[in-house]
mmCIF file of C-alpha atoms in Angstrom:
data_model
loop_
_atom_site.group_PDB
_atom_site.id
_atom_site.type_symbol
_atom_site.label_atom_id
_atom_site.label_comp_id
_atom_site.label_asym_id
_atom_site.label_seq_id
_atom_site.Cartn_x
_atom_site.Cartn_y
_atom_site.Cartn_z
ATOM 1 C CA MET A 21 6.504 43.737 -33.816
ATOM 2 C CA SER A 22 2.884 42.087 -34.337
ATOM 3 C CA ALA A 23 3.109 38.494 -34.906
ATOM 4 C CA CYS A 24 0.432 39.653 -37.713
ATOM 5 C CA VAL A 25 3.149 41.937 -39.535
ATOM 6 C CA LEU A 26 4.716 40.549 -42.419
ATOM 7 C CA LEU A 27 7.566 41.464 -44.733
ATOM 8 C CA LEU A 28 6.600 41.043 -48.778
ATOM 9 C CA SER A 29 9.064 41.304 -51.589
ATOM 10 C CA TYR A 30 7.884 41.836 -54.779
ATOM 11 C CA GLY A 31 11.211 42.075 -57.252
ATOM 12 C CA ALA A 32 14.353 44.137 -57.758
ATOM 13 C CA GLY A 33 15.198 44.150 -53.904
ATOM 14 C CA LEU A 34 11.719 45.905 -53.066
ATOM 15 C CA SER A 35 9.992 44.641 -50.580
ATOM 16 C CA GLN A 36 7.019 46.099 -47.659
ATOM 17 C CA LEU A 37 6.027 45.931 -44.616
ATOM 18 C CA VAL A 38 2.562 45.056 -44.482
ATOM 19 C CA PRO A 39 0.695 45.726 -41.289
ATOM 20 C CA PRO A 40 -2.357 43.385 -39.624
ATOM 21 C CA GLY A 41 -5.194 44.077 -40.822
ATOM 22 C CA THR A 42 -4.247 45.243 -44.466
ATOM 23 C CA CYS A 43 -7.646 42.486 -45.342
ATOM 24 C CA ASP A 44 -9.872 41.326 -43.389
ATOM 25 C CA ALA A 45 -9.275 37.795 -41.043
ATOM 26 C CA GLY A 46 -9.868 35.501 -43.803
ATOM 27 C CA PHE A 47 -8.332 36.758 -46.775
ATOM 28 C CA TYR A 48 -4.220 37.378 -47.318
ATOM 29 C CA ALA A 49 -2.740 39.994 -48.995
ATOM 30 C CA ILE A 50 -0.509 39.827 -51.923
ATOM 31 C CA THR A 51 1.815 42.855 -53.627
ATOM 32 C CA ASN A 52 1.710 43.815 -57.218
ATOM 33 C CA ASP A 53 4.430 45.929 -59.136
ATOM 34 C CA THR A 54 2.397 49.226 -57.830
ATOM 35 C CA ALA A 55 3.152 47.870 -54.419
ATOM 36 C CA ASP A 56 -0.499 48.127 -53.363
ATOM 37 C CA PRO A 57 -2.067 44.788 -51.635
ATOM 38 C CA ASP A 58 -4.729 42.783 -53.419
ATOM 39 C CA CYS A 59 -6.654 41.029 -50.909
ATOM 40 C CA ARG A 60 -7.515 37.290 -51.995
ATOM 41 C CA THR A 61 -10.007 35.141 -50.280
ATOM 42 C CA CYS A 62 -8.175 32.178 -47.630
ATOM 43 C CA PRO A 63 -7.885 28.686 -49.752
ATOM 44 C CA SER A 64 -10.067 25.590 -48.453
ATOM 45 C CA GLY A 65 -7.529 23.666 -46.279
ATOM 46 C CA SER A 66 -5.949 26.990 -44.780
ATOM 47 C CA SER A 67 -6.322 29.814 -42.580
ATOM 48 C CA CYS A 68 -5.496 33.668 -42.589
ATOM 49 C CA ALA A 69 -5.978 34.773 -39.286
ATOM 50 C CA CYS A 70 -4.273 38.547 -39.820
ATOM 51 C CA GLY A 71 -5.515 39.494 -43.046
ATOM 52 C CA ASP A 72 -1.721 39.637 -44.353
ATOM 53 C CA GLY A 73 0.577 37.251 -45.899
ATOM 54 C CA THR A 74 0.635 33.238 -46.640
ATOM 55 C CA PRO A 75 -1.986 31.293 -45.765
ATOM 56 C CA LEU A 76 -1.222 28.965 -43.216
ATOM 57 C CA LEU A 77 -2.001 25.122 -44.169
ATOM 58 C CA CYS A 78 -3.993 23.531 -41.133
ATOM 59 C CA ALA A 79 -2.178 21.356 -39.314
ATOM 60 C CA PRO A 80 -2.762 17.370 -38.780
ATOM 61 C CA GLY A 81 -6.058 16.723 -36.834
ATOM 62 C CA THR A 82 -7.336 20.139 -37.785
ATOM 63 C CA THR A 83 -9.277 21.267 -41.415
ATOM 64 C CA ALA A 84 -10.981 24.215 -43.399
ATOM 65 C CA ALA A 85 -13.085 22.845 -45.517
ATOM 66 C CA THR A 86 -14.605 26.491 -47.000
ATOM 67 C CA THR A 87 -12.968 29.089 -48.381
ATOM 68 C CA GLY A 88 -12.298 32.402 -46.616
ATOM 69 C CA LEU A 89 -11.478 31.058 -43.037
ATOM 70 C CA SER A 90 -9.390 32.793 -40.134
ATOM 71 C CA GLU A 91 -8.747 29.554 -38.604
ATOM 72 C CA CYS A 92 -8.694 26.193 -38.994
ATOM 73 C CA VAL A 93 -11.397 23.726 -36.637
ATOM 74 C CA PRO A 94 -10.574 20.830 -34.503
ATOM 75 C CA CYS A 95 -11.858 17.512 -35.860
ATOM 76 C CA GLU A 96 -14.624 16.445 -34.112
ATOM 77 C CA GLY A 97 -13.961 13.095 -31.587
ATOM 78 C CA GLY A 98 -14.356 10.300 -33.693
ATOM 79 C CA SER A 99 -12.588 11.444 -36.876
ATOM 80 C CA TYR A 100 -9.095 12.463 -37.635
ATOM 81 C CA GLN A 101 -7.131 14.184 -40.504
ATOM 82 C CA ASP A 102 -3.425 12.982 -40.437
ATOM 83 C CA LEU A 103 -2.098 15.377 -43.075
ATOM 84 C CA SER A 104 -1.568 19.101 -43.459
ATOM 85 C CA GLY A 105 -3.914 21.346 -45.547
ATOM 86 C CA ALA A 106 -7.366 19.120 -45.494
ATOM 87 C CA THR A 107 -10.821 20.114 -46.107
ATOM 88 C CA GLY A 108 -12.462 17.132 -44.314
ATOM 89 C CA CYS A 109 -11.561 14.815 -41.324
ATOM 90 C CA LYS A 110 -11.504 11.017 -41.977
ATOM 91 C CA PRO A 111 -14.007 8.694 -39.926
ATOM 92 C CA CYS A 112 -11.490 6.553 -37.116
ATOM 93 C CA LEU A 113 -10.336 3.040 -37.720
ATOM 94 C CA PRO A 114 -12.365 -0.052 -36.270
ATOM 95 C CA GLY A 115 -9.957 -0.958 -32.981
ATOM 96 C CA HIS A 116 -9.504 2.578 -32.224
ATOM 97 C CA PHE A 117 -10.490 5.714 -31.018
ATOM 98 C CA CYS A 118 -10.059 9.394 -31.809
ATOM 99 C CA PRO A 119 -10.320 12.119 -29.618
ATOM 100 C CA LYS A 120 -11.283 15.960 -30.720
ATOM 101 C CA GLY A 121 -8.432 17.084 -32.679
ATOM 102 C CA ALA A 122 -7.203 13.882 -33.253
ATOM 103 C CA SER A 123 -3.802 13.593 -35.878
ATOM 104 C CA ALA A 124 -3.793 9.615 -35.847
ATOM 105 C CA PRO A 125 -6.573 7.077 -34.384
ATOM 106 C CA LEU A 126 -5.206 5.845 -31.068
ATOM 107 C CA PRO A 127 -5.654 1.815 -30.465
ATOM 108 C CA CYS A 128 -7.965 0.134 -28.346
ATOM 109 C CA GLU A 129 -6.114 -0.848 -25.292
ATOM 110 C CA ALA A 130 -5.275 -4.667 -24.650
ATOM 111 C CA GLY A 131 -8.298 -6.458 -23.859
ATOM 112 C CA SER A 132 -10.279 -4.420 -25.470
ATOM 113 C CA TYR A 133 -12.122 -4.096 -28.724
ATOM 114 C CA SER A 134 -14.567 -2.032 -30.831
ATOM 115 C CA GLU A 135 -15.791 -2.270 -34.403
ATOM 116 C CA ALA A 136 -16.907 0.903 -34.503
ATOM 117 C CA THR A 137 -15.639 3.973 -36.731
ATOM 118 C CA ASN A 138 -16.789 6.944 -34.377
ATOM 119 C CA LEU A 139 -15.483 6.587 -30.912
ATOM 120 C CA THR A 140 -13.570 9.342 -28.912
ATOM 121 C CA ALA A 141 -12.438 7.828 -25.701
ATOM 122 C CA ALA A 142 -10.771 4.612 -24.488
ATOM 123 C CA GLY A 143 -13.076 3.848 -22.266
ATOM 124 C CA GLU A 144 -15.522 3.629 -24.989
ATOM 125 C CA CYS A 145 -14.002 0.129 -26.515
ATOM 126 C CA THR A 146 -15.886 -2.897 -25.142
ATOM 127 C CA ALA A 147 -14.255 -4.884 -22.887
ATOM 128 C CA CYS A 148 -13.408 -8.514 -24.117
ATOM 129 C CA PRO A 149 -15.027 -11.351 -22.953
ATOM 130 C CA ALA A 150 -14.097 -14.466 -21.306
ATOM 131 C CA GLY A 151 -13.010 -16.981 -23.179
ATOM 132 C CA CYS A 152 -11.314 -14.711 -25.665
ATOM 133 C CA ALA A 153 -8.114 -12.378 -25.845
ATOM 134 C CA CYS A 154 -8.110 -8.800 -26.827
ATOM 135 C CA SER A 155 -4.768 -7.618 -28.575
ATOM 136 C CA MET A 156 -3.843 -3.426 -28.551
ATOM 137 C CA GLY A 157 -6.096 -2.209 -31.537
ATOM 138 C CA SER A 158 -8.573 -5.404 -31.955
ATOM 139 C CA ILE A 159 -11.959 -5.259 -34.218
ATOM 140 C CA ASP A 160 -13.115 -8.285 -32.647
ATOM 141 C CA PRO A 161 -12.601 -10.946 -29.837
ATOM 142 C CA THR A 162 -10.410 -13.973 -30.747
ATOM 143 C CA PRO A 163 -11.707 -17.166 -28.985
ATOM 144 C CA CYS A 164 -9.097 -18.929 -26.917
ATOM 145 C CA PHE A 165 -7.988 -22.515 -28.462
ATOM 146 C CA PRO A 166 -8.527 -25.659 -27.195
ATOM 147 C CA GLY A 167 -5.884 -26.237 -23.941
ATOM 148 C CA PHE A 168 -6.192 -22.291 -23.390
ATOM 149 C CA PHE A 169 -8.407 -19.931 -21.268
ATOM 150 C CA ALA A 170 -9.411 -16.486 -20.408
ATOM 151 C CA ALA A 171 -11.043 -16.762 -16.759
ATOM 152 C CA THR A 172 -12.096 -12.963 -17.157
ATOM 153 C CA GLU A 173 -13.346 -10.246 -19.196
ATOM 154 C CA GLY A 174 -10.945 -8.024 -20.253
ATOM 155 C CA GLN A 175 -7.995 -9.937 -21.137
ATOM 156 C CA SER A 176 -5.269 -9.485 -23.428
ATOM 157 C CA LYS A 177 -4.182 -12.974 -23.782
ATOM 158 C CA CYS A 178 -5.070 -16.246 -23.163
ATOM 159 C CA GLU A 179 -3.211 -19.029 -20.844
ATOM 160 C CA PRO A 180 -2.734 -22.210 -20.938
ATOM 161 C CA CYS A 181 -5.092 -24.463 -19.023
ATOM 162 C CA PRO A 182 -3.650 -26.057 -16.064
ATOM 163 C CA PRO A 183 -2.156 -29.798 -16.446
ATOM 164 C CA GLY A 184 -5.292 -31.909 -16.411
ATOM 165 C CA THR A 185 -7.452 -29.843 -17.243
ATOM 166 C CA SER A 186 -8.624 -28.775 -20.366
#
């Protein structure tokens, strides 16, 4: 049996097997009292690949911005979508990056930071400068307090100064 065949029910225990291609891709079939399928445009936030059955909600990380789509589109890099059935992607968050098709922002690694909202990979986060620390998901570097130091860039925490130094 094809993955695109769907069994539709329409009252009194009657059902009809709707073959793939009953409707064009981007449309879905519903039955009425006469058992003749009626083709309807696939709603935004959903896909209708086979031209039959019920529209499928777009999975997180994908969207369908318009009606009549046969498949959902992955979010572009630098954006994400955490909900099902969405019609658009959200900009990535500061301190994070979002690869193509992201369903959630991923934090910049410890020792790096970013104020940008369009990063697509961890390598686009900026290394924390010397004299500062950056925890995972940092938006800005945090300067070390007096009596602490970070000698090189890319540090996630400040270390205490050796005794007798400041």
